[in-house]
JSON list of C-alpha atoms in Angstrom, two decimals:
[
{"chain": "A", "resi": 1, "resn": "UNK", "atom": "CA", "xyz": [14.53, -14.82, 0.19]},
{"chain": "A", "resi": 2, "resn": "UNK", "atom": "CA", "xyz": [17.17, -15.92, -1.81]},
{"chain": "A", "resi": 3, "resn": "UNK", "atom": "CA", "xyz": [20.38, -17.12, -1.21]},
{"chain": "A", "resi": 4, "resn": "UNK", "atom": "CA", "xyz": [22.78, -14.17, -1.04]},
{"chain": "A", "resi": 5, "resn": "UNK", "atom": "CA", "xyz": [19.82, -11.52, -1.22]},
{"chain": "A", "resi": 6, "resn": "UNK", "atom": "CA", "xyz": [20.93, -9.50, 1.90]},
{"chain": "A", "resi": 7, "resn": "UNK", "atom": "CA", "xyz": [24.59, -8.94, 0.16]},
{"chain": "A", "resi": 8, "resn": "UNK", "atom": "CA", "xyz": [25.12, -5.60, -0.68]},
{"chain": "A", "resi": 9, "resn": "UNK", "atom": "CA", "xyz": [22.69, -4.06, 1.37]},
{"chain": "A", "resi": 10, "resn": "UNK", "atom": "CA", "xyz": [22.94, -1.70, 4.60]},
{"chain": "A", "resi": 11, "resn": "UNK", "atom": "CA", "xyz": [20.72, -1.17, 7.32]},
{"chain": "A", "resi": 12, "resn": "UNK", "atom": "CA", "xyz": [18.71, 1.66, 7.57]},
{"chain": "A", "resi": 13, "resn": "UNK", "atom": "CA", "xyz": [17.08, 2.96, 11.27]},
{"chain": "A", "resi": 14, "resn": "UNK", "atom": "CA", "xyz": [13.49, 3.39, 10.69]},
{"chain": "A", "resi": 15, "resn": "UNK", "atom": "CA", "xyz": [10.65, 4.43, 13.05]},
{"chain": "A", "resi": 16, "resn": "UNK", "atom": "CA", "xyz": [7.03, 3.77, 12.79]},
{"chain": "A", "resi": 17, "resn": "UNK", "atom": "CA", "xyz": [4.51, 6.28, 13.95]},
{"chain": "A", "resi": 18, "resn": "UNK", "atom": "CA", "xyz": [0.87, 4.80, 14.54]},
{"chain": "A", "resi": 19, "resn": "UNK", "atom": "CA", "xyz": [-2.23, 7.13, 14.32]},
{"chain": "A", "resi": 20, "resn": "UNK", "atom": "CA", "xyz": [-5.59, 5.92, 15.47]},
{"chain": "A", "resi": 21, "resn": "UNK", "atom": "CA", "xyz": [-9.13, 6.65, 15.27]},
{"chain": "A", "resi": 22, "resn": "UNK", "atom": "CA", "xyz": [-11.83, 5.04, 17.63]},
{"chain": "A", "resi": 23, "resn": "UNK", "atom": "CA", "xyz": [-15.00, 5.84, 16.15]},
{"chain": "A", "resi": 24, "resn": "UNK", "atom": "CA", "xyz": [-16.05, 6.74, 12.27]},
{"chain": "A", "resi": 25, "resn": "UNK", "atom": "CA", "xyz": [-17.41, 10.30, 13.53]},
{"chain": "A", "resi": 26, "resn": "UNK", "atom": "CA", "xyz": [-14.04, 11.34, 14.23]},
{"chain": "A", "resi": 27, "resn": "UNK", "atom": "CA", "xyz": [-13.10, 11.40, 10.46]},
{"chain": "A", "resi": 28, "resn": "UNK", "atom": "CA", "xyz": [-12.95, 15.24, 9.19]},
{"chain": "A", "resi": 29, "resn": "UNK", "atom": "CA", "xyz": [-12.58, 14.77, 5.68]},
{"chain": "A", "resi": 30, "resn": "UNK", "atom": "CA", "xyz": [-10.08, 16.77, 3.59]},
{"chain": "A", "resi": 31, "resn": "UNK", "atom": "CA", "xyz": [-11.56, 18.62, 0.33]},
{"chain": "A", "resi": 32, "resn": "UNK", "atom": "CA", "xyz": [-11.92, 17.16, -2.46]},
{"chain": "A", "resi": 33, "resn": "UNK", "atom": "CA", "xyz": [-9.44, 18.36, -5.59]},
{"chain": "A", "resi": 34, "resn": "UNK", "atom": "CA", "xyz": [-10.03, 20.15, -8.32]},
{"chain": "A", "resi": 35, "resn": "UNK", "atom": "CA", "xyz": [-10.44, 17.76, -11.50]},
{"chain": "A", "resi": 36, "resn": "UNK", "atom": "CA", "xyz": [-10.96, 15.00, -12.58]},
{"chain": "A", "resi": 37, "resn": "UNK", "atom": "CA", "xyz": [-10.10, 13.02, -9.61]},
{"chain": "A", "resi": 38, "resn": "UNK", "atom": "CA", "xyz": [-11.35, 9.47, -9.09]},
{"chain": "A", "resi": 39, "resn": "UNK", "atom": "CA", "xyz": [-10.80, 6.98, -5.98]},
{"chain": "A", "resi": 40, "resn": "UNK", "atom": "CA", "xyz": [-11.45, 3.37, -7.38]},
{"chain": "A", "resi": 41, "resn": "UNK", "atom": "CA", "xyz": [-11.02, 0.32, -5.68]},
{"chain": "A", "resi": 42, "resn": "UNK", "atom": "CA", "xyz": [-8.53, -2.39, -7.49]},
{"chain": "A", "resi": 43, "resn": "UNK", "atom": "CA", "xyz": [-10.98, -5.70, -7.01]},
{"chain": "A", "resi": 44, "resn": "UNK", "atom": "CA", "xyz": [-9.19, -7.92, -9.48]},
{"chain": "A", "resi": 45, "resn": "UNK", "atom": "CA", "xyz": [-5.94, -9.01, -7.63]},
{"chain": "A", "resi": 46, "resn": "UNK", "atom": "CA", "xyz": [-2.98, -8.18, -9.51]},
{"chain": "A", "resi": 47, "resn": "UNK", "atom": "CA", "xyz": [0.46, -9.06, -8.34]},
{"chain": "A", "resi": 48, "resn": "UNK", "atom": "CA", "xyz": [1.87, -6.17, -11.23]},
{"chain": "A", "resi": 49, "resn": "UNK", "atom": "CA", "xyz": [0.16, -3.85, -10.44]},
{"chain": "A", "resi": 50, "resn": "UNK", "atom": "CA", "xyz": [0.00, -3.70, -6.92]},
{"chain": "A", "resi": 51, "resn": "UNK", "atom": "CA", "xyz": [3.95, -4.07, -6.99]},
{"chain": "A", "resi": 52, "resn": "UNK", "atom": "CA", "xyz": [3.63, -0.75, -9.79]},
{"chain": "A", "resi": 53, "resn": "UNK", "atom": "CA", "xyz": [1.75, 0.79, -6.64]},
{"chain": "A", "resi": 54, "resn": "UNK", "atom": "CA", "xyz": [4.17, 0.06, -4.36]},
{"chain": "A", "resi": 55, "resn": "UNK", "atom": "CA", "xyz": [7.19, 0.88, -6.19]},
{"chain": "A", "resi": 56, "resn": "UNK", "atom": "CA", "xyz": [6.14, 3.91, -7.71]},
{"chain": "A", "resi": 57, "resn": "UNK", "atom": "CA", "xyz": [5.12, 5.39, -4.28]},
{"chain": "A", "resi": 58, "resn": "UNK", "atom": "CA", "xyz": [7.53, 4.37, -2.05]},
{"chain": "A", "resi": 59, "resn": "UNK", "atom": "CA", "xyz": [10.52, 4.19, -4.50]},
{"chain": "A", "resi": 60, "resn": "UNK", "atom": "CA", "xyz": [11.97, 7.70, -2.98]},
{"chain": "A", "resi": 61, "resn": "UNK", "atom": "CA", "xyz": [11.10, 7.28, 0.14]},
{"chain": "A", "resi": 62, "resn": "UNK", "atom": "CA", "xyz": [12.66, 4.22, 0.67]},
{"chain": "A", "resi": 63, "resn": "UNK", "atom": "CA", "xyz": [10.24, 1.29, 1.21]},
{"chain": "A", "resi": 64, "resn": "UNK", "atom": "CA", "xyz": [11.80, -1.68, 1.06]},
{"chain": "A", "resi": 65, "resn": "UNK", "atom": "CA", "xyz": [10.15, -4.26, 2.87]},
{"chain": "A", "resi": 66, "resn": "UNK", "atom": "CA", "xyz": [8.29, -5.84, 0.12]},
{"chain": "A", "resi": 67, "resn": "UNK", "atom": "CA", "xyz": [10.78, -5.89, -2.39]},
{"chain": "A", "resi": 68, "resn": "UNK", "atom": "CA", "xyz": [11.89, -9.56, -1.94]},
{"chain": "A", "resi": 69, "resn": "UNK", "atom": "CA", "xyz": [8.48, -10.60, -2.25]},
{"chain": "A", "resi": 70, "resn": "UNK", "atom": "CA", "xyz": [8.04, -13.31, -4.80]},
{"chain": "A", "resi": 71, "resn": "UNK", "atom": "CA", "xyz": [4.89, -13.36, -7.50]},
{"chain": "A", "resi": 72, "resn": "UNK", "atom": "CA", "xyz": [3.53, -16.07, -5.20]},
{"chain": "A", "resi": 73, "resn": "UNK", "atom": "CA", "xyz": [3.62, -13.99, -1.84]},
{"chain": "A", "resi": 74, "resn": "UNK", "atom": "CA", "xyz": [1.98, -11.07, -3.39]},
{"chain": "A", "resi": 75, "resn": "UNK", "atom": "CA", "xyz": [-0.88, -12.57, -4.88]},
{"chain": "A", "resi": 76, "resn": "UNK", "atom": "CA", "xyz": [-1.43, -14.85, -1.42]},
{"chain": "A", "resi": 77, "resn": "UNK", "atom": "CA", "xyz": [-1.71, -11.34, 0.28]},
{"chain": "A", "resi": 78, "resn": "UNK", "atom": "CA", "xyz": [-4.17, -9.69, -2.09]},
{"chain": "A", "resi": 79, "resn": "UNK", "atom": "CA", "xyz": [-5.99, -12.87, -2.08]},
{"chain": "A", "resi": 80, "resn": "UNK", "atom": "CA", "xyz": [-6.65, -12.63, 1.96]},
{"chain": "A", "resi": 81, "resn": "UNK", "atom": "CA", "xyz": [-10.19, -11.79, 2.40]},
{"chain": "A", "resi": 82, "resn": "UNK", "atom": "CA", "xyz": [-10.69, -8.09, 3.56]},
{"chain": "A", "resi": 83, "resn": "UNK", "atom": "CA", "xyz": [-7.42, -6.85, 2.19]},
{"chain": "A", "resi": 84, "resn": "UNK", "atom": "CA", "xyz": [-8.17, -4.11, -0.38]},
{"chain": "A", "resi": 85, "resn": "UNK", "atom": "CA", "xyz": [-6.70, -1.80, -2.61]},
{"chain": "A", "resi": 86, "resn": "UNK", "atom": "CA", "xyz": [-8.13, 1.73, -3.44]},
{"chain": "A", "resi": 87, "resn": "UNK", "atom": "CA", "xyz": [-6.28, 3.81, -5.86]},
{"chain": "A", "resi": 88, "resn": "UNK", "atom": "CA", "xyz": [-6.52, 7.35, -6.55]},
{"chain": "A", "resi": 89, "resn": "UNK", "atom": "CA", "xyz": [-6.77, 8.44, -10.53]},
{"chain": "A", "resi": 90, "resn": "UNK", "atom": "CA", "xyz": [-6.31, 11.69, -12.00]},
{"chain": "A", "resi": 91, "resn": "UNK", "atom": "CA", "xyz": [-7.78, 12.22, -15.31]},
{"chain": "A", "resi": 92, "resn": "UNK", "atom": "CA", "xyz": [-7.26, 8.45, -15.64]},
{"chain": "A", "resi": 93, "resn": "UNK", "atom": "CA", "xyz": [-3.68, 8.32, -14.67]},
{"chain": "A", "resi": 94, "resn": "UNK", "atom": "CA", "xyz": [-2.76, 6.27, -11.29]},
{"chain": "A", "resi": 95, "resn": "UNK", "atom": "CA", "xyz": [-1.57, 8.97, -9.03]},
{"chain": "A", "resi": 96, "resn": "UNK", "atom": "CA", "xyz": [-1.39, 7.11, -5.80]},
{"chain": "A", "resi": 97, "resn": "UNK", "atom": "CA", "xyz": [-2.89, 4.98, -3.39]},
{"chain": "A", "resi": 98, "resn": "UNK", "atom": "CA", "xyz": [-4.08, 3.36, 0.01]},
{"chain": "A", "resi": 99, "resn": "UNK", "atom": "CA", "xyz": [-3.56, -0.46, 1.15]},
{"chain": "A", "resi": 100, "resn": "UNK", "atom": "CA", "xyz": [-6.54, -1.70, 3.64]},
{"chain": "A", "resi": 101, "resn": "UNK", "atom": "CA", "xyz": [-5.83, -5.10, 6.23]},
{"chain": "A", "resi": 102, "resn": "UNK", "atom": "CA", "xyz": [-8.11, -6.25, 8.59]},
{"chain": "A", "resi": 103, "resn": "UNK", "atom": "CA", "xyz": [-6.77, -7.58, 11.92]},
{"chain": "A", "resi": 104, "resn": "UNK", "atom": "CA", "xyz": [-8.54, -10.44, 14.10]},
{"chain": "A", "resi": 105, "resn": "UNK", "atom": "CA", "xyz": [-8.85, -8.00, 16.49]},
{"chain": "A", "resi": 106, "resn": "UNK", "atom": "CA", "xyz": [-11.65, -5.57, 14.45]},
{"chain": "A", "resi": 107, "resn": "UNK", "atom": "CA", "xyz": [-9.00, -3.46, 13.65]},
{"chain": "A", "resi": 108, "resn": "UNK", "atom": "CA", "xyz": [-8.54, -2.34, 10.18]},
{"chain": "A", "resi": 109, "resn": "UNK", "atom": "CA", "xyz": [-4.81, -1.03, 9.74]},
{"chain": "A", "resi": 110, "resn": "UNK", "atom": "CA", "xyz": [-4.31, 1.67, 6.60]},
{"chain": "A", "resi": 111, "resn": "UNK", "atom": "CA", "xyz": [-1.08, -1.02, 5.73]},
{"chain": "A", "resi": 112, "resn": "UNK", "atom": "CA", "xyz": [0.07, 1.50, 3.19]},
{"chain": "A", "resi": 113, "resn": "UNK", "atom": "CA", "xyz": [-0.68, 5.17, 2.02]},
{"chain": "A", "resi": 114, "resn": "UNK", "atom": "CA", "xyz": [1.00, 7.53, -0.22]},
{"chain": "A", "resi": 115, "resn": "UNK", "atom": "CA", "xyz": [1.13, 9.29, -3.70]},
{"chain": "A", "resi": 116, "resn": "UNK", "atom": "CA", "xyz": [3.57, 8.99, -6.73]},
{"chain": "A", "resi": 117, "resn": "UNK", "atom": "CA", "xyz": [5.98, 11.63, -6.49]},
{"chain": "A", "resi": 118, "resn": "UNK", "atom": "CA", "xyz": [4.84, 13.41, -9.34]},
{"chain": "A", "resi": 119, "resn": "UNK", "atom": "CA", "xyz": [1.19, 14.13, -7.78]},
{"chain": "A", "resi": 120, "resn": "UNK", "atom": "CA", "xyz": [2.31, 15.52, -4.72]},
{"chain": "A", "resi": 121, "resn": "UNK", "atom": "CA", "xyz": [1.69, 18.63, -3.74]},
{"chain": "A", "resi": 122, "resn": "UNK", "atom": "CA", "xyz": [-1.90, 18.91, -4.97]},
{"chain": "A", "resi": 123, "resn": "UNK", "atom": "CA", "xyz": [-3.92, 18.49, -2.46]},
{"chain": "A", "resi": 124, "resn": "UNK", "atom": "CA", "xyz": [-4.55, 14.73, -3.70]},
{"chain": "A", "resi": 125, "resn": "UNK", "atom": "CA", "xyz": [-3.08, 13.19, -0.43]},
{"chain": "A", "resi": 126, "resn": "UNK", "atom": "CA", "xyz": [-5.48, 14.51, 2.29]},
{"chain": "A", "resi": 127, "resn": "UNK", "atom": "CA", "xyz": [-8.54, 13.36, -0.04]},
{"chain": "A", "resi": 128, "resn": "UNK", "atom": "CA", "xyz": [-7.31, 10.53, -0.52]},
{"chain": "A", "resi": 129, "resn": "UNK", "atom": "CA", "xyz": [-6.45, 9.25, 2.79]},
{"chain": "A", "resi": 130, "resn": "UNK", "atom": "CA", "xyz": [-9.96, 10.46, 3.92]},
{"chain": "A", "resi": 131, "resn": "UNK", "atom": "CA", "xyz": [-11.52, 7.79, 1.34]},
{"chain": "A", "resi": 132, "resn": "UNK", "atom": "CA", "xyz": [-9.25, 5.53, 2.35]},
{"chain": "A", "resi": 133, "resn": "UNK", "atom": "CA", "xyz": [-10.11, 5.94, 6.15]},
{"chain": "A", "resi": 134, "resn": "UNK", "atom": "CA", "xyz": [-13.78, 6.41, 5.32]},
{"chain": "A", "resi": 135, "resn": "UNK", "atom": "CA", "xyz": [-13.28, 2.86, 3.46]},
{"chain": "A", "resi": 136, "resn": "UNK", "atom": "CA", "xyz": [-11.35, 1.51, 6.14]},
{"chain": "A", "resi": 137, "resn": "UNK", "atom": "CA", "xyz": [-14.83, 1.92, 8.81]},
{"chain": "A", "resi": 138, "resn": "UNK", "atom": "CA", "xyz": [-17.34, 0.53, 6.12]},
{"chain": "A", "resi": 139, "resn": "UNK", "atom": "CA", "xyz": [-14.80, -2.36, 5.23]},
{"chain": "A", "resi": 140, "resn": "UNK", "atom": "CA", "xyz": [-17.09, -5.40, 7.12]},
{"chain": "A", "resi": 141, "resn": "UNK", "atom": "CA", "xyz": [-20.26, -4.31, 5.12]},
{"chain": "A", "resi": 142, "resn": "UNK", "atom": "CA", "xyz": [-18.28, -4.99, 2.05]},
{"chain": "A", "resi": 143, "resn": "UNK", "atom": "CA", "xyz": [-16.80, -8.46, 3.77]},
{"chain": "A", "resi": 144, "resn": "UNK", "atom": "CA", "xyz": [-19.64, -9.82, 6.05]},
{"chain": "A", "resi": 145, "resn": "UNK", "atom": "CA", "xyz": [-17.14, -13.25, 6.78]},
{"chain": "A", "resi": 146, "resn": "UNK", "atom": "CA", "xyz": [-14.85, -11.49, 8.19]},
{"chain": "A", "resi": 147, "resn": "UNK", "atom": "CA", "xyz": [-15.05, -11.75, 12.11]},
{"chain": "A", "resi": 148, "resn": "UNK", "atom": "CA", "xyz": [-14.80, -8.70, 14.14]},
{"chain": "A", "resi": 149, "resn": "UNK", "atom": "CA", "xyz": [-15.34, -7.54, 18.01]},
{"chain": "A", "resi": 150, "resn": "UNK", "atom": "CA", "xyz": [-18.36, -7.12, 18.95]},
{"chain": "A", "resi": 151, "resn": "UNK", "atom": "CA", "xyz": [-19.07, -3.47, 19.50]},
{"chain": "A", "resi": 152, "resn": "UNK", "atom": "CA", "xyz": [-15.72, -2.83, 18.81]},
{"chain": "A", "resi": 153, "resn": "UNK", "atom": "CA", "xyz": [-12.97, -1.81, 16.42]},
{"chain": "A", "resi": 154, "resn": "UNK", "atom": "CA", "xyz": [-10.78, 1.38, 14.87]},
{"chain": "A", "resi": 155, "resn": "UNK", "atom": "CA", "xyz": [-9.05, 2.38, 12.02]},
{"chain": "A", "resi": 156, "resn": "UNK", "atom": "CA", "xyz": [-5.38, 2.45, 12.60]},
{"chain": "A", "resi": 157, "resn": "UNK", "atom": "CA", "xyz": [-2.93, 4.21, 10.08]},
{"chain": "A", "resi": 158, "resn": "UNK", "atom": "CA", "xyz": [0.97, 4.93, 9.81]},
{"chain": "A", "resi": 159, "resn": "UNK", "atom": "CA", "xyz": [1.89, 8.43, 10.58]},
{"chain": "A", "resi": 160, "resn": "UNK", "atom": "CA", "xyz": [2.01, 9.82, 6.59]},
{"chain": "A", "resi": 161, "resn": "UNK", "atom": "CA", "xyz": [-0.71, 12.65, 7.71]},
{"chain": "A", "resi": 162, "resn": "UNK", "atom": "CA", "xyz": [-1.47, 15.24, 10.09]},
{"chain": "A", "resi": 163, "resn": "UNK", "atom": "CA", "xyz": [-3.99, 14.82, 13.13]},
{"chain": "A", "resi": 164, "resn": "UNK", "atom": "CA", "xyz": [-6.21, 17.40, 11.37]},
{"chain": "A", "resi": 165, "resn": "UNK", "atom": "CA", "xyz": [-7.99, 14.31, 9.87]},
{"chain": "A", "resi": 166, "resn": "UNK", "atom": "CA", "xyz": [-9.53, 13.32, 13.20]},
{"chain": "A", "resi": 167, "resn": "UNK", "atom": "CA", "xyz": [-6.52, 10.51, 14.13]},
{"chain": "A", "resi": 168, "resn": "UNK", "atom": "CA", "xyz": [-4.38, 10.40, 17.54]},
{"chain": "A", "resi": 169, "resn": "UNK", "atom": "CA", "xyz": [-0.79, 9.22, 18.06]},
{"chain": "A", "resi": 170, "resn": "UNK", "atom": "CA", "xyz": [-0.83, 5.98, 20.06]},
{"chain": "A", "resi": 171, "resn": "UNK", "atom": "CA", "xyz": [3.06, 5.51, 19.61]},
{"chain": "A", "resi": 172, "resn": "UNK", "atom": "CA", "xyz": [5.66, 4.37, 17.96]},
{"chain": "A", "resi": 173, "resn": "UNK", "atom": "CA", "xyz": [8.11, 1.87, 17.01]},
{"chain": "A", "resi": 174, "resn": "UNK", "atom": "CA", "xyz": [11.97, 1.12, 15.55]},
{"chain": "A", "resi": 175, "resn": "UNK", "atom": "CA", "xyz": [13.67, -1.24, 13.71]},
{"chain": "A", "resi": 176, "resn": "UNK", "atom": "CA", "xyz": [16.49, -1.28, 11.69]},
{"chain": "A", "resi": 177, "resn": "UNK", "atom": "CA", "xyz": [15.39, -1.77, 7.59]},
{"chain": "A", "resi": 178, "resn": "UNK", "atom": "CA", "xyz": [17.62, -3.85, 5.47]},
{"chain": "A", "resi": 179, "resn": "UNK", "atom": "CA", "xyz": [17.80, -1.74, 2.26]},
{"chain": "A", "resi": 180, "resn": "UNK", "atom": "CA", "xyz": [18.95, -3.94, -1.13]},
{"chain": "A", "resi": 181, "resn": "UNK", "atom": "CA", "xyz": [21.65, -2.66, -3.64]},
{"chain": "A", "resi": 182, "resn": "UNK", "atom": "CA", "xyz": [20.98, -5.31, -6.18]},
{"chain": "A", "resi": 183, "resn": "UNK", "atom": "CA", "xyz": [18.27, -6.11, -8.55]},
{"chain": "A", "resi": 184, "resn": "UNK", "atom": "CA", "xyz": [17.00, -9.88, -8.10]},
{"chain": "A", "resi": 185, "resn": "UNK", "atom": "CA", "xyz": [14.88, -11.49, -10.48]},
{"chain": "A", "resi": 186, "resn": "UNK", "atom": "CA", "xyz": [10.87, -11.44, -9.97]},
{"chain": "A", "resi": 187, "resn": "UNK", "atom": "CA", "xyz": [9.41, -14.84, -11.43]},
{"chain": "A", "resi": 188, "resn": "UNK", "atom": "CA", "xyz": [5.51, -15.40, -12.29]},
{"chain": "A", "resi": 189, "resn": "UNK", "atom": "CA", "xyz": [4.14, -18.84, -12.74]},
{"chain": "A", "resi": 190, "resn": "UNK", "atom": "CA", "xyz": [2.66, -19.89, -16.22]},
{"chain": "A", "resi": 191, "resn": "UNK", "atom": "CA", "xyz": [0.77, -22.87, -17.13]},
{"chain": "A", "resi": 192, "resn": "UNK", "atom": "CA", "xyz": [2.55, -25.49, -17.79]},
{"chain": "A", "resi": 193, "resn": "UNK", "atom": "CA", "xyz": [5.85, -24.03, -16.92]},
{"chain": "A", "resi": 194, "resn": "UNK", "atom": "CA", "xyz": [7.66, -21.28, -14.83]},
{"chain": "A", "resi": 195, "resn": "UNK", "atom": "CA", "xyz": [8.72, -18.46, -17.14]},
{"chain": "A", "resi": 196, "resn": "UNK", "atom": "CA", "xyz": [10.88, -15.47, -16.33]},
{"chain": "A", "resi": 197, "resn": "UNK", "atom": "CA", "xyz": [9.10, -12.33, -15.67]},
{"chain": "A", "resi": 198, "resn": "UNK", "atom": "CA", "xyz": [10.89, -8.38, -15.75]},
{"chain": "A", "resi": 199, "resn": "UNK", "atom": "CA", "xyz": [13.11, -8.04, -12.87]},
{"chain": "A", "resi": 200, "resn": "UNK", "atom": "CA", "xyz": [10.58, -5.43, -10.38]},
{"chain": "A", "resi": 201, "resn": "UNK", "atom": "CA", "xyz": [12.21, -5.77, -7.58]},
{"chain": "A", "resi": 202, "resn": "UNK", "atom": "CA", "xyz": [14.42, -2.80, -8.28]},
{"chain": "A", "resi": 203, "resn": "UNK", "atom": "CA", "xyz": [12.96, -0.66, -10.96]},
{"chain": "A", "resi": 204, "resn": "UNK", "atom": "CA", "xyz": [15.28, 0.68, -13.35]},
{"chain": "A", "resi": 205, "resn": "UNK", "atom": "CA", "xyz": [15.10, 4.89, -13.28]},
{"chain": "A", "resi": 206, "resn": "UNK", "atom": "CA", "xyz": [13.21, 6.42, -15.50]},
{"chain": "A", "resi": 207, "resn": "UNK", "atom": "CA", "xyz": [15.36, 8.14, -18.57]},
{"chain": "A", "resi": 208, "resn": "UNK", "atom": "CA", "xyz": [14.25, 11.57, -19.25]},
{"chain": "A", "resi": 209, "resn": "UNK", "atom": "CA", "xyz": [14.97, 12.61, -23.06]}
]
């Protein structure tokens, strides 16, 4: 991070609930929405808008450890084989989404899950984490490299749904969350030259007319 990043900010006690599911039968899929509801997966990796994801989702509910993450970081990350993004669309409109990771161990963890604030409530969330679970079993058939245990492996999510889905608790953790108070600058490599890209690392609020 930057030099004098962590001025300003407070620390914030945060704990980490870890759901788990052990075999793909276990999945009891929420219904599907009314509409025009589409769950596409993001396979061009895209610093902006994966940091759009992020932001708009977790902007309220205070996520914060990825906001000091430079151009460079993000784009390493989407870039690791097996990590994928599926985002949720309705009538054409991003409305949230689910991160995918896959662990040496033949674990696949659901890294991050959630909606936009504004298309909560709907019924979107449960279908959409049951895509993003179903995705998360079938991920090695879409990534034959990637090495997993033989025989083995789960799907392993942070607590953001109920067990109803077919998931059990298998604990949880604390730490305390550094949470920023000041907008940093977000910079994007061009050829040739570095140039200067929209500070993102601390959205500005939307102004309602």
């Amino acid at each position: 991070m930057p030099d004098g990043f962590l001025t300003g900010m407070t620390n914030i006690a945060v704990t980490t609930w870890s759901l788990e599911q052990t075999d793909p039968s276990d999945l009891l899929p929420a219904a599907r929405p009314e509409g025009d509801v589409r769950i596409v997966r993001s396979e061009v990796p895209s610093p902006e808008f994966s940091r759009f994801l992020y932001t708009a989702v977790g902007g309220d509910i205070r996520w914060t450890d990825r906001l000091g993450w430079t151009y460079a970081r993000w784009e390493e990350h989407l870039r690791r084989p097996g990590v994928e993004t599926w985002v949720a669309y309705d009538r054409g409109t991003p409305a949230g989404y689910v991160e995918l990771t896959p662990g040496d161990d033949g674990v696949v963890e659901i890294e991050y899950f959630g909606l936009i604030p504004a298309f909560r409530g709907r019924g979107l969330g449960g279908h959409l984490l049951s895509c993003g679970t179903a995705r998360a079993w079938d991920l090695a058939d879409r990534w034959p490299d990637l090495s997993r245990r033989s025989g083995s492996g789960c799907t392993r999510a942070a607590r953001t749904a109920s067990s109803r889905w077919g998931t059990t608790s298998v604990g949880a953790s604390g730490c305390s969350t550094p949470r920023s108070t000041k907008n940093r600058t977000w910079r994007r490599p061009a050829p040739g030259r570095g140039r200067s890209r929209p500070d993102l690392r601390r959205p500005a609020p939307l102004r309602t007319m």
